[in-house]
């Protein structure tokens, strides 16, 4: 029994250390990129033993991959999970977009959108980290498209709405606001993106569902 307790204690301490490390690596990567991560750096900054950090992650690449996975979980918590109780429709798509803008503007990650930062870093590379980043991108675009398609099937969007095109446009507006804000320190661009997204969504909604998306202000 005592051996089991000791084992459980070591596992929990390991989990706590892993969470501590990943919180730091996500923040670093959002600003400096995933190449800014190293086992030695993290151990020094967090005052941990390098051997202990190595035991948890094994290599720089695994640390990078774990950081991508951790960032995906944070993204889901901030942007996707809050939609769980909303029925399919333009209002759900609108809430998704506003959640994303709040996630970026509120600096959930110090460098803005984590995935926007690491996509620019790894888009022309090959290897497991590139593949993980690319898959996260595919998953996000697919989710936005599916949310729009579900709204169309529920009668909220016009029947002939071009789902991939609409998804592309609203994602582009969100990411443009993120990039502009991070580079220049301006926050007004989020309101601009919100107005642009509202206009695009309302242009594709049915008359009955138009009030689900706020009317954009000038």
Coordinates of N, CA and C in Angstrom, one line a residue:
X1 N 0.8 -1.2 0.0 CA 0.0 0.0 0.0 C 0.9 1.3 0.0
X2 N 1.9 1.2 0.9 CA 2.8 2.4 0.9 C 3.5 2.6 -0.4
X3 N 3.9 1.4 -1.0 CA 4.6 1.5 -2.3 C 3.7 2.2 -3.4
X4 N 2.4 1.8 -3.4 CA 1.5 2.4 -4.3 C 1.3 3.9 -4.1
X5 N 1.3 4.3 -2.8 CA 1.2 5.7 -2.4 C 2.4 6.5 -2.9
X6 N 3.6 5.9 -2.8 CA 4.8 6.5 -3.2 C 4.8 6.7 -4.7
X7 N 4.4 5.6 -5.4 CA 4.3 5.7 -6.9 C 3.3 6.8 -7.3
X8 N 2.2 6.8 -6.7 CA 1.2 7.8 -7.1 C 1.7 9.2 -6.8
X9 N 2.5 9.4 -5.7 CA 3.0 10.7 -5.5 C 4.0 11.1 -6.5
X10 N 4.9 10.2 -7.0 CA 5.9 10.5 -8.0 C 5.2 10.8 -9.3
X11 N 4.1 10.1 -9.6 CA 3.4 10.3 -10.9 C 2.7 11.7 -10.8
X12 N 2.2 12.1 -9.7 CA 1.5 13.4 -9.6 C 2.6 14.5 -9.7
X13 N 3.7 14.3 -9.0 CA 4.8 15.3 -9.1 C 5.3 15.5 -10.5
X14 N 5.4 14.3 -11.2 CA 5.7 14.4 -12.6 C 4.7 15.1 -13.5
X15 N 3.4 14.9 -13.2 CA 2.4 15.6 -13.9 C 2.4 17.1 -13.7
X16 N 2.7 17.4 -12.4 CA 2.7 18.8 -12.0 C 3.9 19.5 -12.8
X17 N 5.0 18.8 -12.8 CA 6.2 19.4 -13.5 C 5.9 19.5 -15.0
X18 N 5.3 18.5 -15.5 CA 5.0 18.5 -17.0 C 4.1 19.7 -17.3
X19 N 3.1 20.0 -16.4 CA 2.2 21.1 -16.7 C 2.9 22.4 -16.5
X20 N 3.8 22.5 -15.6 CA 4.6 23.7 -15.4 C 5.5 24.0 -16.6
X21 N 6.2 22.9 -17.0 CA 7.0 23.1 -18.2 C 6.3 23.5 -19.4
X22 N 5.1 22.9 -19.7 CA 4.4 23.2 -20.9 C 3.7 24.6 -20.9
X23 N 3.4 25.0 -19.7 CA 2.9 26.4 -19.6 C 3.9 27.4 -20.0
X24 N 5.2 27.1 -19.6 CA 6.3 28.0 -20.0 C 6.6 27.8 -21.5
X25 N 6.7 26.6 -22.0 CA 7.0 26.4 -23.4 C 6.0 27.0 -24.4
X26 N 4.7 26.9 -24.0 CA 3.7 27.5 -24.9 C 3.9 29.0 -25.0
X27 N 4.2 29.6 -23.8 CA 4.4 31.1 -23.8 C 5.6 31.5 -24.6
X28 N 6.7 30.7 -24.5 CA 8.0 31.0 -25.2 C 7.7 30.8 -26.7
X29 N 7.1 29.7 -27.1 CA 6.9 29.4 -28.5 C 6.0 30.4 -29.2
X30 N 5.0 31.0 -28.5 CA 4.1 32.0 -29.1 C 4.9 33.2 -29.5
X31 N 6.0 33.5 -28.8 CA 6.8 34.7 -29.1 C 8.0 34.4 -30.0
X32 N 8.8 33.3 -29.6 CA 10.1 33.0 -30.2 C 10.0 31.9 -31.2
X33 N 8.9 31.1 -31.2 CA 8.8 30.0 -32.0 C 9.2 28.7 -31.3
X34 N 8.9 27.6 -31.8 CA 9.2 26.3 -31.2 C 10.7 26.0 -31.2
X35 N 11.4 26.6 -32.1 CA 12.9 26.4 -32.1 C 13.5 27.1 -31.0
X36 N 12.8 28.0 -30.3 CA 13.3 28.7 -29.1 C 13.3 27.8 -27.9
X37 N 12.8 26.6 -28.0 CA 12.7 25.7 -26.9 C 13.9 24.8 -26.8
X38 N 14.3 24.5 -25.6 CA 15.4 23.5 -25.3 C 15.2 22.9 -23.9
X39 N 15.5 21.7 -23.7 CA 15.4 21.1 -22.4 C 16.3 21.8 -21.4
X40 N 17.5 22.2 -21.8 CA 18.3 22.9 -20.8 C 17.8 24.3 -20.5
X41 N 17.3 25.0 -21.4 CA 16.7 26.4 -21.1 C 15.6 26.3 -20.2
X42 N 14.7 25.4 -20.4 CA 13.5 25.2 -19.6 C 13.9 24.8 -18.2
X43 N 14.8 23.9 -18.1 CA 15.3 23.5 -16.7 C 15.9 24.6 -16.0
X44 N 16.7 25.4 -16.6 CA 17.3 26.6 -16.0 C 16.3 27.6 -15.6
X45 N 15.4 28.0 -16.5 CA 14.4 29.0 -16.2 C 13.4 28.6 -15.1
X46 N 13.1 27.4 -15.0 CA 12.1 26.9 -14.0 C 12.8 26.3 -12.8
X47 N 14.2 26.4 -12.8 CA 14.9 25.8 -11.7 C 14.6 24.3 -11.4
X48 N 14.7 23.6 -12.5 CA 14.4 22.2 -12.4 C 15.7 21.5 -12.9
X49 N 15.9 20.2 -12.5 CA 17.0 19.4 -13.0 C 16.8 19.1 -14.5
X50 N 17.9 19.3 -15.2 CA 17.9 18.9 -16.7 C 17.5 17.5 -16.9
X51 N 18.0 16.6 -16.0 CA 17.8 15.2 -16.1 C 16.3 14.9 -15.9
X52 N 15.7 15.7 -15.0 CA 14.2 15.5 -14.7 C 13.4 15.9 -15.9
X53 N 13.7 17.0 -16.5 CA 13.0 17.5 -17.7 C 13.2 16.5 -18.8
X54 N 14.5 16.0 -19.0 CA 14.7 15.0 -20.0 C 13.9 13.8 -19.8
X55 N 13.8 13.3 -18.6 CA 13.0 12.1 -18.3 C 11.6 12.3 -18.7
X56 N 11.0 13.5 -18.6 CA 9.6 13.7 -19.0 C 9.4 13.8 -20.5
X57 N 10.4 14.4 -21.2 CA 10.2 14.6 -22.7 C 11.2 13.9 -23.6
X58 N 12.4 13.7 -23.1 CA 13.3 12.8 -23.9 C 14.1 13.5 -25.0
X59 N 13.5 14.5 -25.6 CA 14.2 15.2 -26.7 C 13.6 16.6 -26.9
X60 N 14.3 17.4 -27.6 CA 13.7 18.7 -28.0 C 12.5 18.5 -28.9
X61 N 12.6 17.6 -29.8 CA 11.4 17.4 -30.7 C 10.2 17.0 -29.9
X62 N 10.4 16.1 -29.0 CA 9.2 15.6 -28.2 C 8.7 16.8 -27.3
X63 N 9.6 17.6 -26.9 CA 9.2 18.8 -26.1 C 8.3 19.8 -27.0
X64 N 8.8 19.9 -28.3 CA 8.0 20.7 -29.2 C 6.7 20.1 -29.5
X65 N 6.6 18.8 -29.7 CA 5.4 18.1 -30.0 C 4.4 18.2 -28.8
X66 N 4.9 18.0 -27.6 CA 4.1 18.1 -26.5 C 3.5 19.6 -26.3
X67 N 4.3 20.5 -26.7 CA 3.9 21.9 -26.6 C 2.8 22.2 -27.6
X68 N 2.9 21.7 -28.8 CA 1.8 21.8 -29.8 C 0.5 21.2 -29.2
X69 N 0.6 20.0 -28.7 CA -0.6 19.3 -28.2 C -1.2 20.1 -27.0
X70 N -0.3 20.6 -26.1 CA -0.8 21.4 -25.0 C -1.5 22.7 -25.5
X71 N -1.0 23.3 -26.5 CA -1.6 24.5 -27.0 C -2.9 24.2 -27.7
X72 N -3.0 23.1 -28.3 CA -4.3 22.7 -28.9 C -5.4 22.5 -27.9
X73 N -5.0 22.0 -26.7 CA -5.9 21.8 -25.6 C -6.4 23.1 -25.1
X74 N -5.5 24.1 -24.9 CA -5.8 25.4 -24.5 C -6.7 26.1 -25.5
X75 N -6.4 26.0 -26.7 CA -7.2 26.6 -27.8 C -8.6 26.0 -27.7
X76 N -8.8 24.7 -27.6 CA -10.1 24.1 -27.5 C -10.9 24.6 -26.3
X77 N -10.2 24.8 -25.2 CA -10.8 25.3 -24.0 C -11.3 26.7 -24.1
X78 N -10.6 27.5 -24.8 CA -10.9 28.9 -24.9 C -11.9 29.2 -26.1
X79 N -11.8 28.5 -27.2 CA -12.5 28.8 -28.4 C -13.7 27.9 -28.7
X80 N -13.4 26.6 -28.5 CA -14.4 25.6 -29.0 C -15.4 25.1 -27.9
X81 N -14.8 24.7 -26.8 CA -15.7 24.1 -25.8 C -16.8 25.0 -25.3
X82 N -16.6 26.3 -25.2 CA -17.8 27.2 -24.8 C -19.0 27.1 -25.7
X83 N -18.8 26.5 -26.9 CA -19.9 26.5 -27.9 C -20.8 25.3 -27.7
X84 N -20.4 24.4 -26.7 CA -21.1 23.1 -26.6 C -22.6 23.2 -26.5
X85 N -23.1 24.2 -25.8 CA -24.5 24.2 -25.5 C -25.3 25.0 -26.6
X86 N -24.6 25.6 -27.5 CA -25.3 26.4 -28.6 C -25.8 25.5 -29.7
X87 N -27.0 25.7 -30.2 CA -27.5 24.9 -31.3 C -26.9 25.3 -32.6
X88 N -26.9 24.5 -33.6 CA -26.3 24.8 -34.9 C -27.0 26.0 -35.5
X89 N -26.3 26.9 -36.1 CA -26.9 28.1 -36.7 C -25.8 29.2 -36.8
X90 N -26.2 30.3 -37.5 CA -25.3 31.4 -37.7 C -24.8 31.9 -36.3
X91 N -25.6 31.9 -35.3 CA -25.2 32.4 -34.0 C -24.1 31.6 -33.4
X92 N -24.1 30.3 -33.7 CA -23.0 29.5 -33.2 C -21.7 29.8 -34.0
X93 N -21.8 30.0 -35.3 CA -20.6 30.4 -36.1 C -20.1 31.8 -35.6
X94 N -21.0 32.7 -35.3 CA -20.6 34.0 -34.8 C -19.9 33.9 -33.5
X95 N -20.5 33.1 -32.6 CA -19.8 32.9 -31.3 C -18.4 32.3 -31.4
X96 N -18.3 31.4 -32.3 CA -17.0 30.8 -32.6 C -16.0 31.9 -33.0
X97 N -16.4 32.7 -33.9 CA -15.5 33.8 -34.4 C -15.1 34.8 -33.2
X98 N -16.1 35.1 -32.4 CA -15.9 36.0 -31.3 C -15.0 35.4 -30.3
X99 N -15.2 34.1 -30.0 CA -14.3 33.4 -29.1 C -12.8 33.5 -29.6
X100 N -12.6 33.3 -30.9 CA -11.3 33.3 -31.4 C -10.7 34.7 -31.2
X101 N -11.4 35.7 -31.6 CA -10.9 37.1 -31.4 C -10.6 37.4 -30.0
X102 N -11.4 36.9 -29.1 CA -11.1 37.1 -27.6 C -9.9 36.4 -27.2
X103 N -9.7 35.2 -27.7 CA -8.6 34.3 -27.4 C -7.3 35.0 -27.9
X104 N -7.3 35.7 -29.0 CA -6.2 36.3 -29.6 C -5.9 37.7 -28.9
X105 N -7.0 38.5 -28.8 CA -6.8 39.9 -28.3 C -6.6 39.8 -26.8
X106 N -7.1 38.8 -26.1 CA -6.9 38.7 -24.6 C -5.5 38.1 -24.3
X107 N -4.7 37.8 -25.3 CA -3.4 37.2 -25.2 C -3.4 36.0 -24.2
X108 N -4.2 35.1 -24.6 CA -4.1 33.8 -23.9 C -2.7 33.3 -24.0
X109 N -2.1 33.5 -25.1 CA -0.6 33.3 -25.3 C 0.0 34.7 -25.5
X110 N 1.2 34.9 -24.9 CA 1.8 36.2 -24.9 C 2.0 36.7 -26.4
X111 N 2.3 35.8 -27.3 CA 2.5 36.2 -28.6 C 1.3 36.2 -29.5
X112 N 0.1 36.3 -29.0 CA -1.1 36.2 -29.8 C -1.5 34.8 -30.0
X113 N -2.0 34.5 -31.2 CA -2.4 33.1 -31.5 C -1.2 32.2 -31.6
X114 N -1.1 31.2 -30.8 CA 0.0 30.3 -30.8 C 0.2 29.7 -32.2
X115 N -0.9 29.2 -32.8 CA -0.8 28.5 -34.1 C -0.5 29.4 -35.2
X116 N -0.8 30.6 -35.2 CA -0.4 31.6 -36.2 C 1.1 31.7 -36.2
X117 N 1.6 31.8 -35.0 CA 3.1 32.0 -34.8 C 3.9 30.8 -35.3
X118 N 3.5 29.6 -34.9 CA 4.3 28.4 -35.2 C 4.0 27.9 -36.7
X119 N 2.9 28.3 -37.2 CA 2.6 27.9 -38.6 C 3.6 28.7 -39.5
X120 N 3.8 30.0 -39.3 CA 4.8 30.7 -40.1 C 6.2 30.2 -39.9
X121 N 6.5 29.6 -38.8 CA 7.8 29.1 -38.5 C 8.1 27.7 -39.2
X122 N 7.0 26.9 -39.3 CA 7.2 25.5 -39.8 C 6.5 25.3 -41.1
X123 N 5.9 26.3 -41.8 CA 5.2 26.0 -43.0 C 6.0 25.4 -44.1
X124 N 7.2 25.7 -44.2 CA 8.1 25.2 -45.4 C 9.0 24.1 -44.9
X125 N 8.9 23.6 -43.7 CA 9.7 22.5 -43.2 C 9.1 21.2 -43.4
X126 N 9.8 20.2 -43.1 CA 9.3 18.8 -43.0 C 9.6 18.2 -41.7
X127 N 8.9 17.1 -41.4 CA 9.2 16.4 -40.2 C 8.0 16.3 -39.2
X128 N 8.1 15.6 -38.1 CA 7.0 15.4 -37.2 C 6.4 16.7 -36.6
X129 N 7.2 17.7 -36.3 CA 6.7 19.0 -35.8 C 5.9 19.7 -36.9
X130 N 6.4 19.8 -38.1 CA 5.6 20.4 -39.2 C 4.3 19.6 -39.3
X131 N 4.3 18.3 -39.3 CA 3.1 17.5 -39.5 C 2.1 17.8 -38.4
X132 N 2.6 18.0 -37.2 CA 1.6 18.3 -36.0 C 1.0 19.6 -36.2
X133 N 1.8 20.6 -36.6 CA 1.3 22.0 -36.8 C 0.3 22.0 -38.0
X134 N 0.7 21.3 -39.0 CA -0.2 21.2 -40.2 C -1.5 20.5 -39.9
X135 N -1.5 19.5 -39.1 CA -2.7 18.8 -38.7 C -3.6 19.7 -37.8
X136 N -3.0 20.5 -37.0 CA -3.7 21.4 -36.1 C -4.5 22.4 -37.0
X137 N -3.8 22.8 -38.1 CA -4.4 23.8 -39.1 C -5.6 23.1 -39.8
X138 N -5.4 21.9 -40.2 CA -6.4 21.2 -40.9 C -7.6 21.0 -40.0
X139 N -7.3 20.6 -38.8 CA -8.4 20.4 -37.8 C -9.2 21.6 -37.6
X140 N -8.6 22.8 -37.5 CA -9.2 24.0 -37.3 C -10.1 24.4 -38.5
X141 N -9.5 24.4 -39.6 CA -10.3 24.8 -40.8 C -11.5 23.8 -41.0
X142 N -11.3 22.5 -40.8 CA -12.4 21.6 -40.9 C -13.5 21.8 -39.9
X143 N -13.1 22.2 -38.7 CA -14.1 22.5 -37.7 C -14.9 23.8 -38.1
X144 N -14.2 24.8 -38.5 CA -15.0 26.0 -39.0 C -15.9 25.7 -40.1
X145 N -15.4 24.9 -41.1 CA -16.3 24.5 -42.2 C -17.5 23.7 -41.7
X146 N -17.2 22.8 -40.8 CA -18.3 21.9 -40.4 C -19.4 22.7 -39.6
X147 N -18.9 23.7 -38.8 CA -19.8 24.5 -38.1 C -20.7 25.3 -39.0
X148 N -20.1 25.8 -40.1 CA -20.9 26.6 -41.1 C -21.9 25.7 -41.8
X149 N -21.4 24.5 -42.2 CA -22.3 23.5 -42.9 C -23.4 23.1 -42.0
X150 N -23.2 22.9 -40.7 CA -24.3 22.5 -39.8 C -25.3 23.7 -39.7
X151 N -24.8 24.9 -39.7 CA -25.7 26.0 -39.7 C -26.6 26.1 -41.0
X152 N -25.9 25.7 -42.1 CA -26.7 25.7 -43.4 C -27.7 24.6 -43.4
X153 N -27.4 23.5 -42.9 CA -28.4 22.4 -42.8 C -29.5 22.7 -41.9
X154 N -29.2 23.5 -40.9 CA -30.3 23.9 -39.9 C -31.2 25.1 -40.5
X155 N -30.8 25.5 -41.7 CA -31.6 26.6 -42.3 C -31.2 28.0 -42.0
X156 N -30.0 28.1 -41.4 CA -29.5 29.4 -41.0 C -28.8 30.2 -42.1
X157 N -28.2 29.4 -43.0 CA -27.5 30.1 -44.1 C -28.2 29.7 -45.4
X158 N -28.0 30.6 -46.4 CA -28.7 30.3 -47.7 C -28.1 29.0 -48.3
X159 N -29.0 28.3 -49.0 CA -28.7 26.9 -49.5 C -27.4 26.9 -50.3
X160 N -27.1 27.9 -51.1 CA -26.0 27.8 -52.0 C -24.7 28.5 -51.4
X161 N -24.7 28.7 -50.1 CA -23.5 29.3 -49.5 C -22.2 28.4 -49.8
X162 N -21.2 29.1 -50.2 CA -19.9 28.4 -50.5 C -19.2 28.2 -49.2
X163 N -19.3 27.1 -48.6 CA -18.8 26.9 -47.2 C -17.3 27.0 -47.1
X164 N -16.5 26.4 -47.9 CA -15.1 26.6 -47.8 C -14.6 28.0 -48.0
X165 N -15.3 28.7 -48.9 CA -14.9 30.1 -49.2 C -15.3 31.0 -48.0
X166 N -16.4 30.8 -47.4 CA -16.8 31.6 -46.3 C -15.9 31.3 -45.1
X167 N -15.5 30.1 -44.9 CA -14.6 29.7 -43.8 C -13.2 30.4 -44.1
X168 N -12.8 30.3 -45.3 CA -11.5 30.9 -45.6 C -11.5 32.4 -45.3
X169 N -12.5 33.1 -45.7 CA -12.6 34.5 -45.5 C -12.6 34.9 -44.0
X170 N -13.4 34.3 -43.3 CA -13.5 34.7 -41.8 C -12.2 34.3 -41.1
X171 N -11.6 33.2 -41.4 CA -10.3 32.8 -40.8 C -9.3 33.9 -41.2
X172 N -9.3 34.3 -42.5 CA -8.3 35.3 -42.9 C -8.5 36.6 -42.2
X173 N -9.7 37.0 -41.9 CA -9.9 38.3 -41.2 C -9.4 38.1 -39.7
X174 N -9.7 37.0 -39.1 CA -9.2 36.8 -37.7 C -7.7 36.8 -37.7
X175 N -7.1 36.1 -38.6 CA -5.6 36.0 -38.5 C -4.9 37.3 -38.9
X176 N -5.6 38.1 -39.8 CA -5.0 39.4 -40.1 C -5.0 40.3 -38.9
X177 N -6.1 40.3 -38.1 CA -6.2 41.1 -36.9 C -5.1 40.7 -35.9
X178 N -4.9 39.4 -35.8 CA -3.9 38.9 -34.9 C -2.5 39.4 -35.3
X179 N -2.2 39.2 -36.6 CA -0.8 39.5 -37.0 C -0.6 41.0 -36.9
X180 N -1.6 41.8 -37.3 CA -1.4 43.3 -37.2 C -1.3 43.8 -35.7
X181 N -2.1 43.2 -34.9 CA -2.0 43.6 -33.5 C -0.7 43.2 -32.8
X182 N -0.3 42.0 -33.1 CA 1.0 41.5 -32.5 C 2.2 42.4 -33.0
X183 N 2.2 42.6 -34.2 CA 3.3 43.4 -34.8 C 3.3 44.8 -34.4
X184 N 2.2 45.5 -34.4 CA 2.1 46.9 -34.2 C 1.5 47.3 -32.9
X185 N 1.0 46.4 -32.1 CA 0.5 46.7 -30.8 C -0.9 47.4 -30.9
X186 N -1.6 47.4 -32.0 CA -2.9 48.0 -32.1 C -4.0 47.0 -31.8
X187 N -5.0 47.5 -31.0 CA -6.1 46.6 -30.6 C -7.3 46.9 -31.5
X188 N -7.4 48.0 -32.1 CA -8.6 48.4 -32.9 C -8.9 47.5 -34.0
X189 N -7.8 46.7 -34.4 CA -8.0 45.8 -35.6 C -8.9 44.7 -35.3
X190 N -9.1 44.3 -34.0 CA -10.0 43.3 -33.7 C -11.5 43.7 -33.9
X191 N -11.8 45.0 -33.6 CA -13.1 45.5 -33.9 C -13.3 45.5 -35.4
X192 N -12.3 45.8 -36.2 CA -12.4 45.8 -37.6 C -12.7 44.4 -38.1
X193 N -12.0 43.5 -37.6 CA -12.2 42.1 -38.0 C -13.6 41.6 -37.7
X194 N -14.0 42.0 -36.5 CA -15.4 41.6 -36.0 C -16.4 42.2 -36.9
X195 N -16.3 43.4 -37.3 CA -17.3 44.0 -38.3 C -17.2 43.3 -39.6
X196 N -16.0 43.0 -40.1 CA -15.9 42.4 -41.4 C -16.6 41.0 -41.4
X197 N -16.3 40.2 -40.3 CA -16.9 38.9 -40.2 C -18.4 39.0 -40.1
X198 N -18.9 39.9 -39.3 CA -20.4 40.1 -39.2 C -21.0 40.3 -40.5
X199 N -20.4 41.2 -41.3 CA -20.9 41.5 -42.6 C -21.0 40.3 -43.5
X200 N -19.9 39.5 -43.5 CA -19.8 38.3 -44.4 C -20.9 37.3 -43.9
X201 N -21.0 37.1 -42.6 CA -22.0 36.1 -42.1 C -23.4 36.5 -42.5
X202 N -23.7 37.8 -42.2 CA -25.0 38.3 -42.4 C -25.4 38.2 -43.9
X203 N -24.4 38.4 -44.8 CA -24.7 38.3 -46.2 C -25.1 36.9 -46.7
X204 N -24.7 35.9 -45.9 CA -25.1 34.5 -46.2 C -26.2 33.9 -45.4
X205 N -26.7 34.7 -44.4 CA -27.7 34.1 -43.6 C -29.1 34.2 -44.2
X206 N -30.0 33.4 -43.8 CA -31.4 33.6 -44.3 C -32.0 34.7 -43.5
X207 N -33.1 35.2 -44.1 CA -33.7 36.4 -43.4 C -34.2 36.0 -42.0
X208 N -34.6 34.8 -41.8 CA -35.1 34.4 -40.5 C -34.0 34.3 -39.5
X209 N -32.8 34.0 -39.9 CA -31.7 33.8 -38.9 C -30.8 35.0 -38.8
X210 N -31.0 36.1 -39.5 CA -30.1 37.2 -39.6 C -29.8 37.8 -38.2
X211 N -30.8 37.8 -37.4 CA -30.6 38.4 -36.0 C -29.7 37.6 -35.1
X212 N -29.3 36.4 -35.6 CA -28.4 35.6 -34.8 C -26.9 36.2 -34.8
X213 N -26.7 37.1 -35.8 CA -25.4 37.7 -36.0 C -25.6 39.2 -35.8
X214 N -24.8 39.8 -34.9 CA -25.0 41.2 -34.6 C -24.8 42.0 -35.8
X215 N -25.6 43.1 -35.9 CA -25.5 44.0 -37.1 C -24.2 44.8 -36.9
X216 N -23.3 44.8 -37.9 CA -22.0 45.5 -37.7 C -22.2 47.0 -37.6
X217 N -21.4 47.6 -36.7 CA -21.5 49.1 -36.6 C -20.4 49.7 -37.5
X218 N -20.6 50.9 -37.7 CA -19.7 51.6 -38.7 C -18.3 51.7 -38.1

